[in-house]
PDB file of C-alpha atoms in Angstrom:
ATOM      1  CA  MET A   1       0.393   0.090   0.096  1.00 42.00           C
ATOM      2  CA  LYS A   2       1.371   3.380  -1.161  1.00 46.00           C
ATOM      3  CA  ALA A   3       0.517   5.868   1.117  1.00 49.00           C
ATOM      4  CA  PRO A   4      -1.030   9.228  -1.314  1.00 55.00           C
ATOM      5  CA  GLY A   5       2.039  12.196  -2.125  1.00 58.00           C
ATOM      6  CA  ILE A   6       5.302   9.181  -2.026  1.00 59.00           C
ATOM      7  CA  PRO A   7       7.064   9.074  -4.910  1.00 70.00           C
ATOM      8  CA  ASP A   8       8.302   5.922  -6.858  1.00 88.00           C
ATOM      9  CA  PRO A   9      10.748   4.945  -4.930  1.00 97.00           C
ATOM     10  CA  LEU A  10      14.780   5.040  -5.124  1.00 97.00           C
ATOM     11  CA  VAL A  11      15.296   2.068  -2.318  1.00 98.00           C
ATOM     12  CA  SER A  12      12.453  -1.163  -1.941  1.00 98.00           C
ATOM     13  CA  LEU A  13      13.484  -2.349   1.275  1.00 98.00           C
ATOM     14  CA  VAL A  14      12.632  -6.538   1.765  1.00 98.00           C
ATOM     15  CA  ILE A  15      11.908  -7.592   5.130  1.00 98.00           C
ATOM     16  CA  ALA A  16      11.543 -11.573   5.554  1.00 98.00           C
ATOM     17  CA  THR A  17      10.099 -11.512   8.577  1.00 98.00           C
ATOM     18  CA  LEU A  18       8.802 -15.415  10.185  1.00 97.00           C
ATOM     19  CA  GLY A  19       8.288 -14.514  14.297  1.00 93.00           C
ATOM     20  CA  GLU A  20       6.780 -11.887  17.264  1.00 89.00           C
ATOM     21  CA  ALA A  21       5.364  -8.407  15.493  1.00 95.00           C
ATOM     22  CA  ARG A  22       6.608  -6.653  17.621  1.00 95.00           C
ATOM     23  CA  THR A  23       9.591  -7.807  16.566  1.00 95.00           C
ATOM     24  CA  LEU A  24       8.818  -6.227  12.906  1.00 97.00           C
ATOM     25  CA  ALA A  25       7.500  -3.429  14.792  1.00 97.00           C
ATOM     26  CA  ALA A  26      11.424  -2.259  15.556  1.00 97.00           C
ATOM     27  CA  CYS A  27      12.170  -2.372  12.523  1.00 98.00           C
ATOM     28  CA  LEU A  28       9.381  -0.463  10.511  1.00 98.00           C
ATOM     29  CA  ALA A  29       9.490   1.978  13.521  1.00 98.00           C
ATOM     30  CA  SER A  30      13.145   2.767  12.398  1.00 98.00           C
ATOM     31  CA  LEU A  31      11.788   3.543   9.659  1.00 98.00           C
ATOM     32  CA  ASP A  32       9.130   5.608   9.662  1.00 98.00           C
ATOM     33  CA  GLU A  33      12.149   7.630  11.948  1.00 98.00           C
ATOM     34  CA  GLN A  34      14.146   8.336   8.864  1.00 98.00           C
ATOM     35  CA  ARG A  35      15.562  11.788   7.792  1.00 97.00           C
ATOM     36  CA  GLU A  36      16.517  13.264   4.917  1.00 97.00           C
ATOM     37  CA  ALA A  37      15.914   9.755   3.026  1.00 97.00           C
ATOM     38  CA  PRO A  38      15.789   9.066  -0.638  1.00 97.00           C
ATOM     39  CA  PRO A  39      11.907   7.836  -1.765  1.00 97.00           C
ATOM     40  CA  PHE A  40      12.049   4.110  -0.343  1.00 98.00           C
ATOM     41  CA  GLU A  41       8.837   1.033  -0.310  1.00 98.00           C
ATOM     42  CA  VAL A  42       8.702  -0.951   2.459  1.00 98.00           C
ATOM     43  CA  ILE A  43       7.766  -4.848   1.723  1.00 98.00           C
ATOM     44  CA  VAL A  44       7.221  -7.032   4.332  1.00 98.00           C
ATOM     45  CA  VAL A  45       7.040 -11.067   2.911  1.00 98.00           C
ATOM     46  CA  ASP A  46       5.353 -12.887   6.107  1.00 98.00           C
ATOM     47  CA  GLN A  47       5.756 -15.476   6.626  1.00 98.00           C
ATOM     48  CA  ASN A  48       3.877 -16.868   9.955  1.00 97.00           C
ATOM     49  CA  GLY A  49       0.586 -17.554   8.150  1.00 95.00           C
ATOM     50  CA  ASP A  50      -1.707 -16.200  10.369  1.00 96.00           C
ATOM     51  CA  ASP A  51      -2.505 -12.377  11.062  1.00 96.00           C
ATOM     52  CA  ARG A  52      -0.239 -11.792  13.380  1.00 96.00           C
ATOM     53  CA  LEU A  53       1.073  -9.232  11.748  1.00 97.00           C
ATOM     54  CA  ASP A  54      -1.891  -7.556   9.634  1.00 97.00           C
ATOM     55  CA  ALA A  55      -1.776  -4.703  12.785  1.00 97.00           C
ATOM     56  CA  VAL A  56       1.377  -3.846  12.704  1.00 97.00           C
ATOM     57  CA  VAL A  57       1.448  -3.504   9.194  1.00 98.00           C
ATOM     58  CA  GLN A  58      -1.580  -1.426   8.866  1.00 97.00           C
ATOM     59  CA  GLY A  59      -0.360   0.901  11.852  1.00 97.00           C
ATOM     60  CA  TYR A  60       2.233   2.211   9.119  1.00 97.00           C
ATOM     61  CA  ALA A  61      -0.631   2.128   5.656  1.00 96.00           C
ATOM     62  CA  ASP A  62      -0.351   6.301   6.731  1.00 96.00           C
ATOM     63  CA  ARG A  63       3.013   7.058   6.676  1.00 96.00           C
ATOM     64  CA  LEU A  64       5.543   3.884   4.790  1.00 97.00           C
ATOM     65  CA  ASP A  65       4.360   2.982   1.551  1.00 98.00           C
ATOM     66  CA  ILE A  66       4.452  -0.587   2.568  1.00 98.00           C
ATOM     67  CA  LEU A  67       3.207  -3.851   0.955  1.00 98.00           C
ATOM     68  CA  HIS A  68       2.196  -7.254   3.311  1.00 98.00           C
ATOM     69  CA  ALA A  69       2.961  -9.771   0.880  1.00 98.00           C
ATOM     70  CA  ARG A  70       2.250 -13.559   2.668  1.00 98.00           C
ATOM     71  CA  VAL A  71       3.754 -16.033   1.100  1.00 98.00           C
ATOM     72  CA  ALA A  72       2.907 -19.809   2.483  1.00 97.00           C
ATOM     73  CA  PHE A  73       6.477 -21.073   2.842  1.00 97.00           C
ATOM     74  CA  ARG A  74       9.309 -20.643   5.379  1.00 97.00           C
ATOM     75  CA  ALA A  75      12.902 -19.876   4.336  1.00 98.00           C
ATOM     76  CA  ALA A  76      14.128 -16.278   4.114  1.00 98.00           C
ATOM     77  CA  SER A  77      16.018 -16.699   0.683  1.00 98.00           C
ATOM     78  CA  ARG A  78      12.692 -17.035  -1.224  1.00 98.00           C
ATOM     79  CA  ALA A  79      11.052 -15.142   0.948  1.00 98.00           C
ATOM     80  CA  ARG A  80      14.220 -12.413  -0.432  1.00 98.00           C
ATOM     81  CA  ASN A  81      13.645 -13.350  -4.055  1.00 98.00           C
ATOM     82  CA  HIS A  82      10.076 -13.328  -3.763  1.00 98.00           C
ATOM     83  CA  GLY A  83      10.397  -9.514  -2.955  1.00 98.00           C
ATOM     84  CA  ALA A  84      12.270  -8.083  -5.158  1.00 98.00           C
ATOM     85  CA  ARG A  85      10.577  -9.283  -7.645  1.00 97.00           C
ATOM     86  CA  LEU A  86       7.458  -7.423  -6.260  1.00 98.00           C
ATOM     87  CA  ALA A  87      10.161  -4.467  -6.014  1.00 98.00           C
ATOM     88  CA  ARG A  88       9.493  -1.006  -7.874  1.00 97.00           C
ATOM     89  CA  GLY A  89      13.042   0.866  -6.511  1.00 97.00           C
ATOM     90  CA  ARG A  90      16.272   1.018  -8.414  1.00 97.00           C
ATOM     91  CA  TRP A  91      17.579  -0.322  -5.119  1.00 98.00           C
ATOM     92  CA  LEU A  92      17.068  -3.241  -3.640  1.00 98.00           C
ATOM     93  CA  GLY A  93      18.302  -4.175   0.303  1.00 98.00           C
ATOM     94  CA  PHE A  94      17.378  -6.615   2.833  1.00 98.00           C
ATOM     95  CA  PRO A  95      16.782  -5.276   6.552  1.00 98.00           C
ATOM     96  CA  ASP A  96      16.595  -8.356   9.365  1.00 97.00           C
ATOM     97  CA  ASP A  97      13.211  -7.929  10.636  1.00 97.00           C
ATOM     98  CA  ASP A  98      14.803  -8.042  14.333  1.00 96.00           C
ATOM     99  CA  CYS A  99      17.692  -5.377  12.887  1.00 97.00           C
ATOM    100  CA  ARG A 100      17.139  -1.756  13.590  1.00 98.00           C
ATOM    101  CA  LEU A 101      17.992   1.294  11.241  1.00 98.00           C
ATOM    102  CA  LEU A 102      19.489   4.575  12.605  1.00 98.00           C
ATOM    103  CA  PRO A 103      17.991   7.740  11.775  1.00 98.00           C
ATOM    104  CA  ASP A 104      20.410   8.583   8.555  1.00 98.00           C
ATOM    105  CA  ALA A 105      20.959   5.018   7.597  1.00 98.00           C
ATOM    106  CA  LEU A 106      19.022   5.477   4.360  1.00 98.00           C
ATOM    107  CA  GLN A 107      20.753   9.217   3.520  1.00 98.00           C
ATOM    108  CA  GLN A 108      24.281   7.465   3.850  1.00 98.00           C
ATOM    109  CA  ALA A 109      23.138   4.584   1.623  1.00 98.00           C
ATOM    110  CA  ALA A 110      20.802   7.380  -0.944  1.00 98.00           C
ATOM    111  CA  ARG A 111      24.567   8.994  -0.814  1.00 97.00           C
ATOM    112  CA  SER A 112      27.038   5.626  -1.385  1.00 97.00           C
ATOM    113  CA  ALA A 113      24.271   4.969  -4.410  1.00 97.00           C
ATOM    114  CA  ALA A 114      25.322   8.656  -6.508  1.00 96.00           C
ATOM    115  CA  GLU A 115      28.760   7.536  -5.719  1.00 95.00           C
ATOM    116  CA  PRO A 116      29.854   7.556  -9.749  1.00 94.00           C
ATOM    117  CA  GLY A 117      29.421   3.382 -11.013  1.00 95.00           C
ATOM    118  CA  VAL A 118      28.765   1.881  -7.765  1.00 97.00           C
ATOM    119  CA  ARG A 119      26.413  -0.756  -7.926  1.00 98.00           C
ATOM    120  CA  VAL A 120      26.651  -2.821  -4.514  1.00 98.00           C
ATOM    121  CA  ILE A 121      26.742  -0.893  -1.337  1.00 98.00           C
ATOM    122  CA  THR A 122      26.803  -2.173   2.193  1.00 98.00           C
ATOM    123  CA  GLY A 123      26.750  -0.394   5.588  1.00 98.00           C
ATOM    124  CA  GLN A 124      27.490  -2.382   8.589  1.00 98.00           C
ATOM    125  CA  THR A 125      25.670  -3.511  11.686  1.00 98.00           C
ATOM    126  CA  ILE A 126      26.443  -2.405  15.737  1.00 97.00           C
ATOM    127  CA  ASP A 127      24.792  -3.556  19.531  1.00 96.00           C
ATOM    128  CA  GLU A 128      23.262  -1.073  21.617  1.00 94.00           C
ATOM    129  CA  ASP A 129      26.166   0.896  22.385  1.00 95.00           C
ATOM    130  CA  GLY A 130      26.665   2.020  19.491  1.00 95.00           C
ATOM    131  CA  ARG A 131      29.477  -0.909  19.066  1.00 96.00           C
ATOM    132  CA  PRO A 132      30.366  -2.792  14.986  1.00 96.00           C
ATOM    133  CA  ASN A 133      29.235  -6.217  16.413  1.00 96.00           C
ATOM    134  CA  VAL A 134      28.287  -9.625  13.884  1.00 93.00           C
ATOM    135  CA  LEU A 135      31.922  -9.017  11.972  1.00 94.00           C
ATOM    136  CA  ARG A 136      35.000  -7.728  12.282  1.00 93.00           C
ATOM    137  CA  TRP A 137      33.950  -4.610  10.064  1.00 96.00           C
ATOM    138  CA  ALA A 138      36.459  -2.498   8.422  1.00 94.00           C
ATOM    139  CA  ALA A 139      37.358   0.545   9.755  1.00 92.00           C
ATOM    140  CA  ALA A 140      36.539   2.965   6.962  1.00 96.00           C
ATOM    141  CA  PRO A 141      34.898   3.470   3.537  1.00 96.00           C
ATOM    142  CA  VAL A 142      36.564   0.911   0.879  1.00 97.00           C
ATOM    143  CA  ARG A 143      35.931  -0.064  -2.326  1.00 97.00           C
ATOM    144  CA  PHE A 144      35.774  -3.726  -1.701  1.00 97.00           C
ATOM    145  CA  THR A 145      36.789  -6.264  -3.702  1.00 97.00           C
ATOM    146  CA  ARG A 146      36.155 -10.238  -3.862  1.00 97.00           C
ATOM    147  CA  TRP A 147      39.510 -10.887  -1.649  1.00 97.00           C
ATOM    148  CA  THR A 148      38.392  -7.639   1.053  1.00 97.00           C
ATOM    149  CA  MET A 149      34.462  -8.439   1.193  1.00 97.00           C
ATOM    150  CA  PHE A 150      34.301 -10.837   4.245  1.00 97.00           C
ATOM    151  CA  GLY A 151      34.875  -8.142   6.114  1.00 96.00           C
ATOM    152  CA  CYS A 152      32.588  -5.795   4.669  1.00 97.00           C
ATOM    153  CA  LEU A 153      28.458  -7.248   4.010  1.00 97.00           C
ATOM    154  CA  THR A 154      26.287  -9.668   5.795  1.00 97.00           C
ATOM    155  CA  GLU A 155      23.302  -9.972   3.352  1.00 97.00           C
ATOM    156  CA  ALA A 156      20.886  -7.662   6.493  1.00 97.00           C
ATOM    157  CA  THR A 157      23.641  -4.769   5.394  1.00 98.00           C
ATOM    158  CA  LEU A 158      23.877  -5.389   1.261  1.00 98.00           C
ATOM    159  CA  PHE A 159      22.121  -2.851  -0.710  1.00 98.00           C
ATOM    160  CA  VAL A 160      22.021  -4.101  -4.833  1.00 98.00           C
ATOM    161  CA  ASP A 161      21.244  -1.956  -8.383  1.00 97.00           C
ATOM    162  CA  ARG A 162      17.777  -4.579  -8.814  1.00 97.00           C
ATOM    163  CA  GLU A 163      19.096  -5.019 -12.197  1.00 96.00           C
ATOM    164  CA  THR A 164      21.781  -5.986 -11.128  1.00 97.00           C
ATOM    165  CA  PHE A 165      20.693  -8.731  -7.594  1.00 98.00           C
ATOM    166  CA  LEU A 166      18.083 -10.543 -10.927  1.00 96.00           C
ATOM    167  CA  ALA A 167      20.930 -10.974 -13.655  1.00 96.00           C
ATOM    168  CA  ALA A 168      22.716 -12.939 -10.558  1.00 97.00           C
ATOM    169  CA  GLY A 169      19.834 -14.759 -10.413  1.00 97.00           C
ATOM    170  CA  GLY A 170      19.104 -13.619  -6.594  1.00 98.00           C
ATOM    171  CA  PHE A 171      19.766 -15.581  -3.390  1.00 98.00           C
ATOM    172  CA  ASP A 172      20.465 -18.765  -3.774  1.00 98.00           C
ATOM    173  CA  GLU A 173      17.608 -20.424  -1.201  1.00 98.00           C
ATOM    174  CA  ARG A 174      19.810 -23.416  -0.869  1.00 98.00           C
ATOM    175  CA  PHE A 175      21.300 -20.537   1.777  1.00 98.00           C
ATOM    176  CA  GLY A 176      19.973 -19.063   4.444  1.00 97.00           C
ATOM    177  CA  PRO A 177      17.165 -19.832   7.156  1.00 97.00           C
ATOM    178  CA  GLY A 178      14.890 -22.535   6.404  1.00 97.00           C
ATOM    179  CA  GLY A 179      17.315 -23.588   3.151  1.00 97.00           C
ATOM    180  CA  ARG A 180      19.472 -27.265   3.683  1.00 96.00           C
ATOM    181  CA  TYR A 181      22.849 -24.259   4.395  1.00 97.00           C
ATOM    182  CA  PRO A 182      20.690 -21.931   6.635  1.00 96.00           C
ATOM    183  CA  ALA A 183      23.619 -19.553   6.958  1.00 97.00           C
ATOM    184  CA  ALA A 184      26.194 -18.308   4.484  1.00 97.00           C
ATOM    185  CA  GLU A 185      24.156 -16.658   1.920  1.00 98.00           C
ATOM    186  CA  GLY A 186      24.448 -12.806   1.438  1.00 98.00           C
ATOM    187  CA  ILE A 187      28.590 -14.223   0.927  1.00 98.00           C
ATOM    188  CA  GLU A 188      27.602 -16.201  -1.310  1.00 98.00           C
ATOM    189  CA  LEU A 189      25.974 -13.541  -3.720  1.00 98.00           C
ATOM    190  CA  MET A 190      28.723 -11.210  -3.399  1.00 98.00           C
ATOM    191  CA  ASN A 191      30.556 -14.113  -4.555  1.00 98.00           C
ATOM    192  CA  ARG A 192      28.444 -13.955  -7.385  1.00 97.00           C
ATOM    193  CA  LEU A 193      27.393 -10.701  -7.542  1.00 98.00           C
ATOM    194  CA  PHE A 194      31.131 -10.248  -9.213  1.00 97.00           C
ATOM    195  CA  ARG A 195      30.872 -12.047 -12.210  1.00 94.00           C
ATOM    196  CA  GLN A 196      29.061  -8.731 -13.068  1.00 93.00           C
ATOM    197  CA  VAL A 197      30.496  -6.329 -10.872  1.00 96.00           C
ATOM    198  CA  ARG A 198      33.019  -4.882 -11.563  1.00 92.00           C
ATOM    199  CA  ALA A 199      36.286  -3.935 -10.251  1.00 87.00           C
ATOM    200  CA  GLY A 200      35.526  -0.863  -8.128  1.00 94.00           C
ATOM    201  CA  GLU A 201      31.971  -1.224  -7.666  1.00 98.00           C
ATOM    202  CA  ALA A 202      30.983  -2.359  -4.718  1.00 98.00           C
ATOM    203  CA  LEU A 203      31.408  -0.092  -2.414  1.00 98.00           C
ATOM    204  CA  TYR A 204      31.308   0.013   1.791  1.00 98.00           C
ATOM    205  CA  ASN A 205      30.473   2.261   3.901  1.00 98.00           C
ATOM    206  CA  PRO A 206      30.216   2.211   7.642  1.00 97.00           C
ATOM    207  CA  ALA A 207      27.730   5.781   8.008  1.00 98.00           C
ATOM    208  CA  ILE A 208      25.350   3.405   7.148  1.00 98.00           C
ATOM    209  CA  ARG A 209      24.082   1.291  10.168  1.00 98.00           C
ATOM    210  CA  MET A 210      21.606  -0.159  12.154  1.00 98.00           C
ATOM    211  CA  ARG A 211      21.239  -2.042  15.420  1.00 97.00           C
ATOM    212  CA  HIS A 212      20.925  -5.375  15.093  1.00 96.00           C
ATOM    213  CA  PRO A 213      21.021  -8.117  18.521  1.00 93.00           C
ATOM    214  CA  THR A 214      24.266  -9.494  19.569  1.00 92.00           C
ATOM    215  CA  LYS A 215      23.435 -13.453  20.276  1.00 91.00           C
ATOM    216  CA  VAL A 216      27.014 -14.358  21.398  1.00 90.00           C
ATOM    217  CA  PRO A 217      28.001 -13.703  23.326  1.00 89.00           C
ATOM    218  CA  PRO A 218      26.618 -15.496  26.396  1.00 93.00           C
ATOM    219  CA  TRP A 219      28.958 -18.002  25.368  1.00 95.00           C
ATOM    220  CA  ASP A 220      26.230 -21.177  25.754  1.00 96.00           C
ATOM    221  CA  ARG A 221      24.810 -24.091  24.923  1.00 95.00           C
ATOM    222  CA  GLN A 222      22.945 -22.046  22.234  1.00 96.00           C
ATOM    223  CA  ALA A 223      25.993 -20.606  21.582  1.00 95.00           C
ATOM    224  CA  VAL A 224      26.854 -24.477  20.500  1.00 97.00           C
ATOM    225  CA  ARG A 225      24.090 -24.666  18.618  1.00 96.00           C
ATOM    226  CA  ARG A 226      24.015 -21.238  16.771  1.00 95.00           C
ATOM    227  CA  PHE A 227      28.029 -21.595  16.165  1.00 96.00           C
ATOM    228  CA  ARG A 228      27.391 -25.401  13.779  1.00 97.00           C
ATOM    229  CA  THR A 229      24.792 -24.504  12.397  1.00 96.00           C
ATOM    230  CA  TYR A 230      26.375 -20.579  11.582  1.00 96.00           C
ATOM    231  CA  ALA A 231      28.824 -22.686  10.281  1.00 97.00           C
ATOM    232  CA  LEU A 232      26.959 -25.802   8.096  1.00 98.00           C
ATOM    233  CA  GLY A 233      26.529 -22.670   5.624  1.00 98.00           C
ATOM    234  CA  ASP A 234      29.730 -21.879   5.450  1.00 98.00           C
ATOM    235  CA  GLY A 235      30.975 -25.174   5.064  1.00 98.00           C
ATOM    236  CA  ALA A 236      28.974 -26.283   1.720  1.00 98.00           C
ATOM    237  CA  LEU A 237      29.556 -21.948   0.380  1.00 98.00           C
ATOM    238  CA  ILE A 238      33.287 -23.405   0.125  1.00 98.00           C
ATOM    239  CA  ALA A 239      32.339 -26.527  -1.235  1.00 98.00           C
ATOM    240  CA  LYS A 240      30.666 -24.463  -4.411  1.00 97.00           C
ATOM    241  CA  ASN A 241      32.865 -22.153  -4.790  1.00 96.00           C
ATOM    242  CA  PRO A 242      36.850 -23.449  -4.295  1.00 97.00           C
ATOM    243  CA  GLU A 243      37.853 -20.514  -6.065  1.00 97.00           C
ATOM    244  CA  PRO A 244      41.581 -19.191  -4.083  1.00 98.00           C
ATOM    245  CA  HIS A 245      39.701 -16.397  -1.801  1.00 98.00           C
ATOM    246  CA  ILE A 246      37.459 -18.883  -0.629  1.00 98.00           C
ATOM    247  CA  LEU A 247      39.534 -21.499  -0.141  1.00 98.00           C
ATOM    248  CA  TYR A 248      41.494 -18.667   1.595  1.00 98.00           C
ATOM    249  CA  TRP A 249      38.956 -17.498   4.439  1.00 97.00           C
ATOM    250  CA  GLY A 250      38.109 -21.341   4.319  1.00 97.00           C
ATOM    251  CA  ALA A 251      41.153 -22.215   5.972  1.00 97.00           C
ATOM    252  CA  ARG A 252      41.405 -18.674   7.348  1.00 97.00           C
ATOM    253  CA  THR A 253      37.605 -19.340   9.717  1.00 97.00           C
ATOM    254  CA  ALA A 254      38.874 -23.053  10.097  1.00 97.00           C
ATOM    255  CA  VAL A 255      42.752 -22.926  11.717  1.00 97.00           C
ATOM    256  CA  ALA A 256      40.393 -19.804  13.897  1.00 96.00           C
ATOM    257  CA  ALA A 257      38.291 -21.713  14.577  1.00 97.00           C
ATOM    258  CA  ALA A 258      40.412 -25.137  15.728  1.00 97.00           C
ATOM    259  CA  LEU A 259      42.790 -22.921  18.243  1.00 97.00           C
ATOM    260  CA  GLN A 260      39.750 -21.640  19.284  1.00 96.00           C
ATOM    261  CA  ALA A 261      38.625 -24.505  20.263  1.00 96.00           C
ATOM    262  CA  LEU A 262      41.823 -26.150  21.857  1.00 96.00           C
ATOM    263  CA  ALA A 263      42.530 -22.980  24.480  1.00 95.00           C
ATOM    264  CA  PHE A 264      39.731 -25.396  26.980  1.00 92.00           C
ATOM    265  CA  ASP A 265      37.497 -22.348  26.974  1.00 94.00           C
ATOM    266  CA  GLY A 266      34.659 -24.380  28.640  1.00 96.00           C
ATOM    267  CA  TRP A 267      31.771 -23.592  26.576  1.00 96.00           C
ATOM    268  CA  ARG A 268      33.448 -20.866  24.581  1.00 96.00           C
ATOM    269  CA  SER A 269      35.609 -23.585  22.629  1.00 97.00           C
ATOM    270  CA  LEU A 270      32.906 -25.945  22.562  1.00 97.00           C
ATOM    271  CA  ALA A 271      31.794 -23.376  20.611  1.00 97.00           C
ATOM    272  CA  PHE A 272      33.873 -23.411  18.144  1.00 97.00           C
ATOM    273  CA  ALA A 273      35.040 -26.533  17.870  1.00 97.00           C
ATOM    274  CA  ALA A 274      31.159 -27.365  17.545  1.00 97.00           C
ATOM    275  CA  ARG A 275      31.848 -24.265  14.049  1.00 97.00           C
ATOM    276  CA  LEU A 276      34.813 -26.408  12.773  1.00 97.00           C
ATOM    277  CA  GLY A 277      32.606 -29.638  13.062  1.00 97.00           C
ATOM    278  CA  GLY A 278      29.621 -27.591  11.394  1.00 97.00           C
ATOM    279  CA  LEU A 279      31.948 -26.463   8.606  1.00 98.00           C
ATOM    280  CA  CYS A 280      33.721 -29.833   7.689  1.00 97.00           C
ATOM    281  CA  ARG A 281      29.034 -31.082   7.243  1.00 97.00           C
ATOM    282  CA  GLY A 282      28.935 -28.164   5.216  1.00 98.00           C
ATOM    283  CA  MET A 283      31.604 -29.230   3.094  1.00 97.00           C
ATOM    284  CA  GLY A 284      30.442 -32.604   2.964  1.00 97.00           C
ATOM    285  CA  SER A 285      26.315 -32.464   2.194  1.00 96.00           C
ATOM    286  CA  PHE A 286      27.293 -29.777  -0.345  1.00 97.00           C
ATOM    287  CA  THR A 287      30.049 -32.121  -1.911  1.00 96.00           C
ATOM    288  CA  LEU A 288      28.007 -35.115  -1.860  1.00 94.00           C
ATOM    289  CA  ALA A 289      24.143 -33.620  -2.918  1.00 92.00           C
ATOM    290  CA  ARG A 290      26.509 -32.583  -6.407  1.00 88.00           C
ATOM    291  CA  TRP A 291      28.057 -35.565  -6.757  1.00 87.00           C
ATOM    292  CA  THR A 292      23.531 -37.874  -6.453  1.00 84.00           C
ATOM    293  CA  CYS A 293      22.536 -34.503  -9.041  1.00 71.00           C
ATOM    294  CA  ARG A 294      20.966 -32.749  -6.166  1.00 60.00           C
ATOM    295  CA  ASP A 295      22.303 -30.408  -6.068  1.00 58.00           C
TER     296      ASP A 295
END
């Protein structure tokens, strides 16, 4: 639904959501608070199968250019691809439903989009205290490459020229929550985008910030499960793309995990051991599926 007087969007924000309504409500509130933002639309791809989000979305119908798209499946990458096909904007963004964009995030994204030759833009996640989290983010703006992308993006911080995204085939729906390999969908997509995106056309701007929950630490049983789950996607990514930059990243990841596991530091070491095991399992699973023509 489009509020009266709102121009066609420059940016389409596709939010794949599943779970509590209040999580999405906080995300939409942050979008309603954007300052000096370009025209943008919000496409909520609702995987819940019930009406729990109806009131939340309707509450923003007169403030945001918002579309509530219900789907009958539960898979984040498939939901993002579905939303991308509905999008009208030149640029696509894919914030998680538990992210809250800082008030100048879209303004900063538009400034980056205006730079000559840019086809991919990324920002960073921060915690409640404003400190970078989730990744070891690059500290300064940079035109990143295949070799340097690992500290410059997650799927939640990614903005992609829509034509470039569609030409690349969108997200690989085997990767990401709800898929066979439940992580690494952002890096997997970016690796394919680099087949079309030339040197200098991918820009990381740490001024594009969004708050994202820090899920580890605490170091506990849940952290072990999370590390194992994420590593399944990382391992599958390595098996799918055994290219030099992916193999180098995978080797560094495995060595770091092994060293942390050998530190014998309680749950923390168990989590890194689970990460190492998950990498191996993900690689083996993807390779076996390829051999048996299941992928």
